[in-house]
Coordinates of N, CA and C in Angstrom, one line a residue:
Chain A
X1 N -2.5 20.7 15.5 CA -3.6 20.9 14.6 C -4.9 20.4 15.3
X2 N -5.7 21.4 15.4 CA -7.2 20.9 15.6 C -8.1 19.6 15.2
X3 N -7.3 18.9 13.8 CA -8.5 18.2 13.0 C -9.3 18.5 12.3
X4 N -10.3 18.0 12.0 CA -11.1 18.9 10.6 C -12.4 19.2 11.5
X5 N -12.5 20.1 10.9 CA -13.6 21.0 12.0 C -14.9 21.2 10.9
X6 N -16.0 20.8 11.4 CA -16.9 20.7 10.9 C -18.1 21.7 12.0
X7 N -18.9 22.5 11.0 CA -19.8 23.6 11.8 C -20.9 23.4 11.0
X8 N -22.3 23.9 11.5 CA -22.4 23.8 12.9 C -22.7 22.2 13.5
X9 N -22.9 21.5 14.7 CA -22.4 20.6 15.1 C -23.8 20.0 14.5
X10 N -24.8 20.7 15.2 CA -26.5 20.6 15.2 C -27.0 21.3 14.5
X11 N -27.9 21.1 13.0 CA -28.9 22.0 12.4 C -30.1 21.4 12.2
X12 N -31.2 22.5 12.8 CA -32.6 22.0 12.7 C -33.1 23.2 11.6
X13 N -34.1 22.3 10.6 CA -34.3 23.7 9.7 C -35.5 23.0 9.0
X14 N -36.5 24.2 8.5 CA -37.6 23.5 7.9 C -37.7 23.0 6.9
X15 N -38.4 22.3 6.2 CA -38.1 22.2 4.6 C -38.3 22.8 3.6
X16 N -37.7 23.1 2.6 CA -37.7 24.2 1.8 C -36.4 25.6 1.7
X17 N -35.9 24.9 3.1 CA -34.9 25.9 3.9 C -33.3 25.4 2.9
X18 N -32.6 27.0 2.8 CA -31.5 26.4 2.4 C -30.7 25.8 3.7
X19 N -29.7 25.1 3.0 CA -28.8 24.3 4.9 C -27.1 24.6 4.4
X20 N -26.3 25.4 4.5 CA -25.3 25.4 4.1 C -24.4 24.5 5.5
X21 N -23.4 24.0 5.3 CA -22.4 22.8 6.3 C -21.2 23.3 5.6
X22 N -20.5 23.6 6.7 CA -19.2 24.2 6.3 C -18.4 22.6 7.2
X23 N -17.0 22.8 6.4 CA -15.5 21.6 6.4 C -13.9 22.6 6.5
X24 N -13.5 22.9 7.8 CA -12.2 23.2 7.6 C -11.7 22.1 7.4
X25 N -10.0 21.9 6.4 CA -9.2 20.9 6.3 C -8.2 20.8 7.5
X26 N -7.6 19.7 7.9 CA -6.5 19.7 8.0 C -5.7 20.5 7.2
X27 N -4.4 21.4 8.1 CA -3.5 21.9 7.0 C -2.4 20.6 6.4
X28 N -2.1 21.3 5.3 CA -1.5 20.4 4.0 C -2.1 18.9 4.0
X29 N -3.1 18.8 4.1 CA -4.0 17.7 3.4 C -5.1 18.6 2.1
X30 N -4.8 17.3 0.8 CA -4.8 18.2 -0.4 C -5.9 17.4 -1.0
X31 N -7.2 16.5 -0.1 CA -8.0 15.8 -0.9 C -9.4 16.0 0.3
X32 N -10.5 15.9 -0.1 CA -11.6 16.7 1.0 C -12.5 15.8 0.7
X33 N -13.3 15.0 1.4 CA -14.2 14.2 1.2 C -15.5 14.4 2.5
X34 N -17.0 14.5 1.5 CA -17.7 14.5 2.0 C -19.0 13.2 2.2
X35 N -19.0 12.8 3.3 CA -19.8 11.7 3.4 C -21.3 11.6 3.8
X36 N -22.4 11.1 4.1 CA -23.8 11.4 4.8 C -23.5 10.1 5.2
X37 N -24.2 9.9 6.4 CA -24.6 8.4 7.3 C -26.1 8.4 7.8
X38 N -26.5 7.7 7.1 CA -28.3 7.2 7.5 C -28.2 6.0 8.3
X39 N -29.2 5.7 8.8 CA -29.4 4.2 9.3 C -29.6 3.2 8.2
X40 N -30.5 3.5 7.2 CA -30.4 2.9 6.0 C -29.4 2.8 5.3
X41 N -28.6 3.6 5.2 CA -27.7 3.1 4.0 C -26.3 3.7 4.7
X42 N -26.1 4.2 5.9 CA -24.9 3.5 6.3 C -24.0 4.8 6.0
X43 N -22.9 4.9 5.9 CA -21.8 5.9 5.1 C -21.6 5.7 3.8
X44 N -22.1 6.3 3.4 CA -22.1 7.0 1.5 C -21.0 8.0 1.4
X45 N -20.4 8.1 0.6 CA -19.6 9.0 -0.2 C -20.0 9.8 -1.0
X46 N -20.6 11.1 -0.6 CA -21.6 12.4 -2.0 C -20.4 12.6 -2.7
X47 N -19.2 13.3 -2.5 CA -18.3 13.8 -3.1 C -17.2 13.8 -2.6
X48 N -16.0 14.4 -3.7 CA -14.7 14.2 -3.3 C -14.2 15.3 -4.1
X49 N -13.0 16.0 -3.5 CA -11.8 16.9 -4.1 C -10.5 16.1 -4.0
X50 N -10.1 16.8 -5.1 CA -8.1 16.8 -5.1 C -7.8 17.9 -5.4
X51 N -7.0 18.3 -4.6 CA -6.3 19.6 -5.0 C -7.3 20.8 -5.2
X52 N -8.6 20.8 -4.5 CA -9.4 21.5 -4.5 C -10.8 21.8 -6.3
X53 N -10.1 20.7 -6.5 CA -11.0 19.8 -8.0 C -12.1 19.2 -7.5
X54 N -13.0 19.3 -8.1 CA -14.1 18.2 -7.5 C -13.5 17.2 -8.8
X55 N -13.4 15.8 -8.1 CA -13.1 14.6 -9.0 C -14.1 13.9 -9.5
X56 N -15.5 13.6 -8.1 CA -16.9 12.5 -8.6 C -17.6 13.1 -7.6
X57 N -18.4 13.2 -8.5 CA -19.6 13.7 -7.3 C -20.9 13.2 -7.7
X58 N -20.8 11.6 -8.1 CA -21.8 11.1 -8.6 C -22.9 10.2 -7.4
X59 N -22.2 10.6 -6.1 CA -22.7 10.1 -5.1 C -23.8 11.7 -4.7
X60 N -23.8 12.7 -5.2 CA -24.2 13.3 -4.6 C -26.1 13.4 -5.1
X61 N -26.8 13.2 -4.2 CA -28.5 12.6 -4.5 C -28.7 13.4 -5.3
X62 N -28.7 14.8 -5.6 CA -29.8 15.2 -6.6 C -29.4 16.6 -6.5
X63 N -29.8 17.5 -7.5 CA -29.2 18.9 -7.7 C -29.7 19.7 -6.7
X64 N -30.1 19.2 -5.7 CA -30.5 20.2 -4.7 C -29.2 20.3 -3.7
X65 N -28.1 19.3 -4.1 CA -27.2 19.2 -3.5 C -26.0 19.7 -4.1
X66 N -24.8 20.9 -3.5 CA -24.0 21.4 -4.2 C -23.0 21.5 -3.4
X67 N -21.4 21.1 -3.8 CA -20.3 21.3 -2.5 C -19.7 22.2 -3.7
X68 N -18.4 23.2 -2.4 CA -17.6 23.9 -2.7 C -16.1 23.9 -2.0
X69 N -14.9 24.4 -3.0 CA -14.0 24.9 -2.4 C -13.1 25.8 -2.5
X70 N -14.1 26.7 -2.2 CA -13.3 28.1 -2.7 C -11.6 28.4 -2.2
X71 N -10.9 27.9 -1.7 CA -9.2 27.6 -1.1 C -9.1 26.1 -0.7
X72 N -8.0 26.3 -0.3 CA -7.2 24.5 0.0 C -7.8 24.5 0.9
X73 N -8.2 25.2 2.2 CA -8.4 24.9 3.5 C -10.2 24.7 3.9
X74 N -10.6 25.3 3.0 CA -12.3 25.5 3.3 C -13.4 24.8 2.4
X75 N -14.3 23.7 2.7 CA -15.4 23.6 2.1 C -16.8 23.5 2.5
X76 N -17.7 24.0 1.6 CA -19.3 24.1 1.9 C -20.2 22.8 1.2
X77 N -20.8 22.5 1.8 CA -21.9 21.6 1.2 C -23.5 22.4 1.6
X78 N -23.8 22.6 0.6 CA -25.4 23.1 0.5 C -26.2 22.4 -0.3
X79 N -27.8 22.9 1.1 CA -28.7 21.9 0.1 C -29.9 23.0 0.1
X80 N -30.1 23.1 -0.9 CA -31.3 23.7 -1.6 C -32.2 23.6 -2.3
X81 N -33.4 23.3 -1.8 CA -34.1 23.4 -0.8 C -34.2 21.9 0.2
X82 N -33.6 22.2 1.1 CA -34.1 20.7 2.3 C -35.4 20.4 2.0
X83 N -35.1 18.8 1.9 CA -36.4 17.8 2.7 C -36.0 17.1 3.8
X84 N -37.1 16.5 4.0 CA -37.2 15.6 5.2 C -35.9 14.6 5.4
X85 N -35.8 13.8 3.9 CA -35.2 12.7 4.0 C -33.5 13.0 3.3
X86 N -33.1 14.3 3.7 CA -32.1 14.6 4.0 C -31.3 14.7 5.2
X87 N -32.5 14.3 6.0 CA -32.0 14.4 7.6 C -30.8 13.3 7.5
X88 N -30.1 13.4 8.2 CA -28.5 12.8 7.9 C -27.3 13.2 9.0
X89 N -26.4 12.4 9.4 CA -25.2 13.0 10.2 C -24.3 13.4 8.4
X90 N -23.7 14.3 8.4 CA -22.8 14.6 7.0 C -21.4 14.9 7.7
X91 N -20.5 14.0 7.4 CA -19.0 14.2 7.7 C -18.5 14.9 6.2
X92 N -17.5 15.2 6.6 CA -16.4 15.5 6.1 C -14.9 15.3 6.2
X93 N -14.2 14.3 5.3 CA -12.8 13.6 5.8 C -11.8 14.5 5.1
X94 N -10.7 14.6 5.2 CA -9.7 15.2 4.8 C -8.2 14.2 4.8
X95 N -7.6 14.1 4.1 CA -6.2 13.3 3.6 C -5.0 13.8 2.6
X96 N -3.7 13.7 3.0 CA -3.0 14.2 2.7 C -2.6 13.2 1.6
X97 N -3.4 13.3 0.7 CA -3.2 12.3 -0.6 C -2.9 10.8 -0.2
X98 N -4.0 10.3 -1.0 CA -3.7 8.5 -0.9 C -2.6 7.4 -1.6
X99 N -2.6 6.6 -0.7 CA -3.7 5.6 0.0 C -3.5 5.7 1.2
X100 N -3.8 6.7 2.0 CA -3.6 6.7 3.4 C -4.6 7.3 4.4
X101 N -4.6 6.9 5.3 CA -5.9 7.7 6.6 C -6.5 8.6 6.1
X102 N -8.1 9.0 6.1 CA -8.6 9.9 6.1 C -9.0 10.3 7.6
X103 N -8.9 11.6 7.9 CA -9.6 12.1 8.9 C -10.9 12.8 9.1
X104 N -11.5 12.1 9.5 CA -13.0 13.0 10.0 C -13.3 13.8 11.0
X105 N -14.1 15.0 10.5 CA -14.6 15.8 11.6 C -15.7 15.2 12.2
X106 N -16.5 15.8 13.3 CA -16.8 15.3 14.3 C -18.1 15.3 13.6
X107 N -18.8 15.5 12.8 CA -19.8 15.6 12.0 C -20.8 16.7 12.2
X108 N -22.0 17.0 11.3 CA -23.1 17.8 11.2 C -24.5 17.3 11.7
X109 N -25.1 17.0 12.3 CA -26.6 16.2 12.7 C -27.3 16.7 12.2
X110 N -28.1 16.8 10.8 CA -28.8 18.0 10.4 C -30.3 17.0 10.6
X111 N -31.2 17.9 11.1 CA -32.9 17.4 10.7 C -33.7 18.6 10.0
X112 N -34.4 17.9 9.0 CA -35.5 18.5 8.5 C -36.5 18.1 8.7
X113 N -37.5 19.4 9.3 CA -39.0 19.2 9.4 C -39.4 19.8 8.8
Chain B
X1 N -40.3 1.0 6.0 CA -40.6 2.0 6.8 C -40.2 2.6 7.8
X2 N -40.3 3.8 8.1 CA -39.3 4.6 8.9 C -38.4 4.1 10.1
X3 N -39.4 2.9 10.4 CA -37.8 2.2 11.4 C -37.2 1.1 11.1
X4 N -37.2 0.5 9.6 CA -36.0 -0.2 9.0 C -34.8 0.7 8.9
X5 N -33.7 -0.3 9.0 CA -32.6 0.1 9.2 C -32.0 -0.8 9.0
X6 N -30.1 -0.4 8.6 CA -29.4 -1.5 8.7 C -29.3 -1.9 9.9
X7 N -29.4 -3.4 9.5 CA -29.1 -4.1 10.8 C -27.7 -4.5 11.2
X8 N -26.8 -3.8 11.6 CA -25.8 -4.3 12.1 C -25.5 -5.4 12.7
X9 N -24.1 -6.0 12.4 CA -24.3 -7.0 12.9 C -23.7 -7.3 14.6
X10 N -23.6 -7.4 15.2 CA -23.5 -7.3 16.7 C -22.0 -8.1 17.6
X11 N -21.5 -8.0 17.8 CA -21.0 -8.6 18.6 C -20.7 -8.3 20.1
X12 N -21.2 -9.5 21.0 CA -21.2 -9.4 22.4 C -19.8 -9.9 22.9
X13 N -18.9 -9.6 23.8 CA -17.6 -9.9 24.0 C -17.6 -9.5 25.4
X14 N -17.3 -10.1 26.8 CA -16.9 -10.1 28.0 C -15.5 -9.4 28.3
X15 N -15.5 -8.4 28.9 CA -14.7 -7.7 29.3 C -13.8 -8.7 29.7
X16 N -12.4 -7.9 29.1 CA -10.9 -9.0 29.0 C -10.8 -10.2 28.1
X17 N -11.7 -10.6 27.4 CA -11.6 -11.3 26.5 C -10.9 -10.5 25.2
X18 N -10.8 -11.7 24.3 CA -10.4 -11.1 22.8 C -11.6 -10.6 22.1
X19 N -11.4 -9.4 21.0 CA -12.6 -9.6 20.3 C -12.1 -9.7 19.0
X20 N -12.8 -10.6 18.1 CA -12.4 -10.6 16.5 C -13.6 -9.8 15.7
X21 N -13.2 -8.9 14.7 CA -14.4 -8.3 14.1 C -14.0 -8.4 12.8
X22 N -15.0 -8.7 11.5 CA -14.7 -9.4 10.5 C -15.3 -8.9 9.3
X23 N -14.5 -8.8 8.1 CA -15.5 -7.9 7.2 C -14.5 -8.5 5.8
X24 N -15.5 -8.5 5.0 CA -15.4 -9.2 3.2 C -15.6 -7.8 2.6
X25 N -14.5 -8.2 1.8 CA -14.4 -7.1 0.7 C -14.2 -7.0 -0.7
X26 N -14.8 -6.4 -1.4 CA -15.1 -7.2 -3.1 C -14.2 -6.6 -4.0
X27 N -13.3 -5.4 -3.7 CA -12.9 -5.1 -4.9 C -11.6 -5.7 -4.9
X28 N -10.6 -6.5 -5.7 CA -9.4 -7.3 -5.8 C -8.6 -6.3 -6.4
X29 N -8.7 -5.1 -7.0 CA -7.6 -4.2 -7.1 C -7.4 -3.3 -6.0
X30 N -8.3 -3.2 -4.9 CA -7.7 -2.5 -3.2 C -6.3 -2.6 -2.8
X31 N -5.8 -2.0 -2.5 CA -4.3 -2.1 -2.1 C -4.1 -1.2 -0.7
X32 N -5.1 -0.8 -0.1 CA -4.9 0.0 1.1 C -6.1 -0.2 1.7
X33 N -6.4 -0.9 3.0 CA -7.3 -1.3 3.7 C -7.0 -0.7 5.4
X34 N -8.4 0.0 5.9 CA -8.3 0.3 7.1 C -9.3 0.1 8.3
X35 N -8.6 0.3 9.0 CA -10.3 0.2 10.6 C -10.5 1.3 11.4
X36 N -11.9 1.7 11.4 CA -12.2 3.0 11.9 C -13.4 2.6 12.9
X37 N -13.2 3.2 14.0 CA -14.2 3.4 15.4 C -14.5 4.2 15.0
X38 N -16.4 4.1 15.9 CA -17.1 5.2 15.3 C -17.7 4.7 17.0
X39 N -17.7 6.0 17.7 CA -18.3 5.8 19.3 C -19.6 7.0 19.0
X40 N -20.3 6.4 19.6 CA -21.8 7.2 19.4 C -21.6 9.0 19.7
X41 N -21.7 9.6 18.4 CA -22.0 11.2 18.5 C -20.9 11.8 17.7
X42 N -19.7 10.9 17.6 CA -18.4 11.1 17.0 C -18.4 10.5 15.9
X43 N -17.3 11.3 15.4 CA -17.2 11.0 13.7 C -16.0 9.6 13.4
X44 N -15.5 8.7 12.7 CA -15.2 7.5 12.5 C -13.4 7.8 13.2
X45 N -13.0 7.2 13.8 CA -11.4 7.4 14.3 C -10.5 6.3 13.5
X46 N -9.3 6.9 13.0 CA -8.5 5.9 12.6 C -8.0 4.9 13.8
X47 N -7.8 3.3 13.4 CA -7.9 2.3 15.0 C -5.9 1.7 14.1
X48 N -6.3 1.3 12.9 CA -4.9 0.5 12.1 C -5.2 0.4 10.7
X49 N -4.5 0.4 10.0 CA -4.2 0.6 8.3 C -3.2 -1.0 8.0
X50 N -3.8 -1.3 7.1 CA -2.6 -2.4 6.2 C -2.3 -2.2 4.7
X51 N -1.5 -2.4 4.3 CA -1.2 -2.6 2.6 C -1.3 -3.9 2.2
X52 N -1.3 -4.0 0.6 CA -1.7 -5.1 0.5 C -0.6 -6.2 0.3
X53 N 0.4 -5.3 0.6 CA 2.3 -6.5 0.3 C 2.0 -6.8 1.6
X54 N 1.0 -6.6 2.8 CA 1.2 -7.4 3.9 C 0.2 -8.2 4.1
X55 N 0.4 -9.5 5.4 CA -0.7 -9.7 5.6 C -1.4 -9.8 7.2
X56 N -0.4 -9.0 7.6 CA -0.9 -9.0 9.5 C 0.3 -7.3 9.5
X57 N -0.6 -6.6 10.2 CA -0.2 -5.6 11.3 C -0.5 -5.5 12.2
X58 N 0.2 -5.0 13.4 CA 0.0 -5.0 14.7 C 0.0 -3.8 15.4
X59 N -0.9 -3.7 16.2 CA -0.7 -2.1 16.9 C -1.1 -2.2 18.4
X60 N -1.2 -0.9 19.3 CA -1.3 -1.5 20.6 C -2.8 -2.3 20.6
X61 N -2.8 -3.2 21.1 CA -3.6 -4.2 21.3 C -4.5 -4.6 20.4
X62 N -4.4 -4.3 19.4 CA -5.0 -4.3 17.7 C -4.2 -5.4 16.9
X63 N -4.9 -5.9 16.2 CA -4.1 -6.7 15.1 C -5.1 -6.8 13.8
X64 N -4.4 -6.3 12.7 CA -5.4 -6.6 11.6 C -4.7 -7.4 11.1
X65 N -5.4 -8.3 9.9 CA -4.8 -9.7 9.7 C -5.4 -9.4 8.0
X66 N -4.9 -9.6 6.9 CA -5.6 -9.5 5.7 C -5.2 -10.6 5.0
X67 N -6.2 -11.2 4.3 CA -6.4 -12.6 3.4 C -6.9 -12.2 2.3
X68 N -6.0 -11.6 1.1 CA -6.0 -11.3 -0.1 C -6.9 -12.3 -1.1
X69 N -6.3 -13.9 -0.4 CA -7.2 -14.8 -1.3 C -8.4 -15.1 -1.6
X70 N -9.1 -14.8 -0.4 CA -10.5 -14.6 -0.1 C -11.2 -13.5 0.3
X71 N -10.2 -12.4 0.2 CA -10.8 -10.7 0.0 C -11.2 -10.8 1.6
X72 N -10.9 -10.9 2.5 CA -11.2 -11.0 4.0 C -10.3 -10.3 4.8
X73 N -10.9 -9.7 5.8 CA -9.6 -8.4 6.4 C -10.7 -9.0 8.1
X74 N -9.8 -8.9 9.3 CA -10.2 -9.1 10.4 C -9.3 -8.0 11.2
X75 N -10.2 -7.5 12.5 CA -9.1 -6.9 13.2 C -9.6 -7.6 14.7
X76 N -8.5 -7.8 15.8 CA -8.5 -8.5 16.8 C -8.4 -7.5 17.7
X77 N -9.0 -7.0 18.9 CA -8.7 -6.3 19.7 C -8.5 -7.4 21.2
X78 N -7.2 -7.4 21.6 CA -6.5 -8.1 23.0 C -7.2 -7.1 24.2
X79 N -7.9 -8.6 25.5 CA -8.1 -7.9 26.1 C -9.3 -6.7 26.2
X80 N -10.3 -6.8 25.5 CA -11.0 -6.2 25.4 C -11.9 -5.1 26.5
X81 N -11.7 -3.5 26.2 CA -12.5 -3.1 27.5 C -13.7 -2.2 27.1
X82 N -14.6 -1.7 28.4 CA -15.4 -1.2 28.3 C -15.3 -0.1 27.5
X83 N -14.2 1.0 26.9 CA -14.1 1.8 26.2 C -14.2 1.3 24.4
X84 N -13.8 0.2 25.0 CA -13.9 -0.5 23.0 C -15.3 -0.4 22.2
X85 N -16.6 -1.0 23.2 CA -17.5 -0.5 22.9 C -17.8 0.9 21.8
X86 N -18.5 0.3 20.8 CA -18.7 1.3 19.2 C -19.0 0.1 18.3
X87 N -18.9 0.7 16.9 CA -19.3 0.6 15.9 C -18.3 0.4 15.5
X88 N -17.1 -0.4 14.7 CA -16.4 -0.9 13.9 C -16.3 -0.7 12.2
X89 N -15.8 -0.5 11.7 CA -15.8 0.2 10.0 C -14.4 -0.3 9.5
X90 N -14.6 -1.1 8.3 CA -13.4 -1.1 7.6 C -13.8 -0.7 6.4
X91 N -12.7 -0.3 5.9 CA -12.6 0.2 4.3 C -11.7 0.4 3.9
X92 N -11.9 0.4 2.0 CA -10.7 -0.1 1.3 C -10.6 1.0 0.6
X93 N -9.5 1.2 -0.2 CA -9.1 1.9 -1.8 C -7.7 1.1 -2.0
X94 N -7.7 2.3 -3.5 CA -6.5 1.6 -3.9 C -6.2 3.6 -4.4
X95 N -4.8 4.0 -4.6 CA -4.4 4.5 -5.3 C -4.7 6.0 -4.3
X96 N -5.3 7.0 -5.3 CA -5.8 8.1 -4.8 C -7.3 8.6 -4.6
X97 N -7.7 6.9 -4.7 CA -9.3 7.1 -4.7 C -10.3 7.1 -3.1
X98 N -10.9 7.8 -3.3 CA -11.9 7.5 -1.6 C -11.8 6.3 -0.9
X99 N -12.1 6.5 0.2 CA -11.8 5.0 1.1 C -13.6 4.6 0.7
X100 N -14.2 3.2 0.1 CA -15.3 2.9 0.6 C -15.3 1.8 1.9
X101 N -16.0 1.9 2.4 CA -16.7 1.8 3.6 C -17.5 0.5 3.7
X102 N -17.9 -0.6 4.3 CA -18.2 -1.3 5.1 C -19.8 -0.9 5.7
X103 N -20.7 -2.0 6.2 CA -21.8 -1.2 6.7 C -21.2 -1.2 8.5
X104 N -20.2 -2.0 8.7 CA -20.1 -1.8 10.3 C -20.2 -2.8 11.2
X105 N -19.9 -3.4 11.9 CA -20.3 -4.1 12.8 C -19.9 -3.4 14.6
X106 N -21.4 -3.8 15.6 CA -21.3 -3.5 16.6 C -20.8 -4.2 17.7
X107 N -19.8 -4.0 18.5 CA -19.3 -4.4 19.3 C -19.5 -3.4 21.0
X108 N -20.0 -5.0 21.5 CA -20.7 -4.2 22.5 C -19.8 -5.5 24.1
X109 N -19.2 -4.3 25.0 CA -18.4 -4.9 25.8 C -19.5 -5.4 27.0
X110 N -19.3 -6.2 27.7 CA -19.9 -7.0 28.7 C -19.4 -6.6 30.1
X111 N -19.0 -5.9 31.2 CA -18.3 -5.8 32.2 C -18.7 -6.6 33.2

């Protein structure tokens, strides 16, 4: 298996721009977690699936922010309309149900200007 | 302002020495505790995992140690080399809930 594959690696986009961030799973891992890492605040947890459920997505900043998972294997995180202080590395981990290892993809670098 | 930041906290360690990296954790119902590298550009790597019926596991040249009584988890890397160099992450759950996360500490090797 590849690992969880996160596209595209690099996004530069202006503000106001939508930014859609796509998450392949690991196969048969059945829980999908999406993370942002700032310098300020480190790795945050926006949201989480089971079983392709969103369970909390109380981490997620504000309704400009929206994830999906349309199958077991695929998810999108979009933000509509970008700002600046969305700029962020955004992972996405995948696990084959807990309490065990999540795996991360290699992450998204997104900037807004 | 735009160049505050967490300040991680640092550790310097001389090539072939031990390193100890150390992290407090607050929730007392956690039952699954882990350590993730995070090397600059890359996303966090699983390093060792413990449960909470233990209180030391061991892996190649890794050792995590957990102190339930005072919510304290350490991991020891033997022999320390220039590839260890990164950012350090532990984090807890319990059950089927998200792993939280740690702010990190830096360990930075000496050759």
């Amino acid at each position: 298996d590849a690992g969880v594959i996160q596209s595209p690696r690099h996004e530069v986009t202006e503000m106001g721009q939508e930014v859609t961030l796509r998450c392949k799973l690991i196969s048969g891992h059945n829980s999908l977690f999406w993370y942002r890492q700032t310098m300020m605040r480190g790795l945050e947890l926006l949201i989480y699936f089971n079983n392709n459920v969103p369970i909390d997505d109380s981490g997620m900043p504000e309704d400009r922010f929206s994830a999906k998972m349309p199958n077991a294997s695929f998810s999108t995180l979009k933000i509509q309309p970008s700002e600046p202080r969305d700029s962020a590395v955004y992972f996405c981990a995948s696990r084959a149900g807990g309490p065990t290892e999540a795996f991360f993809g290699q992450g998204t670098r997104l900037t807004v200007v | 302002g735009e160049n505050v930041g967490l300040h991680l906290p640092t550790l310097s360690v001389q090539e072939g020495d031990n390193s100890i990296i150390n992290c407090a954790y607050s929730n007392s119902a956690s039952d699954y505790f882990i350590w993730y590298k995070q090397e600059s550009g890359k996303g966090p790597q699983f390093i060792i995992d413990i449960r909470s019926n233990m209180d030391k596991r061991q892996g190649q040249r890794v050792t995590v140690l957990l102190n339930k009584t005072v919510k304290h988890l350490s991991l020891q890397i033997a022999a320390t080399q220039p590839g260890d160099s990164a950012v350090y992450f532990c984090a807890e759950n319990s059950g089927n809930t998200p792993l939280v996360f740690g702010k990190g500490t830096r360990l930075s090797v000496i050759a």
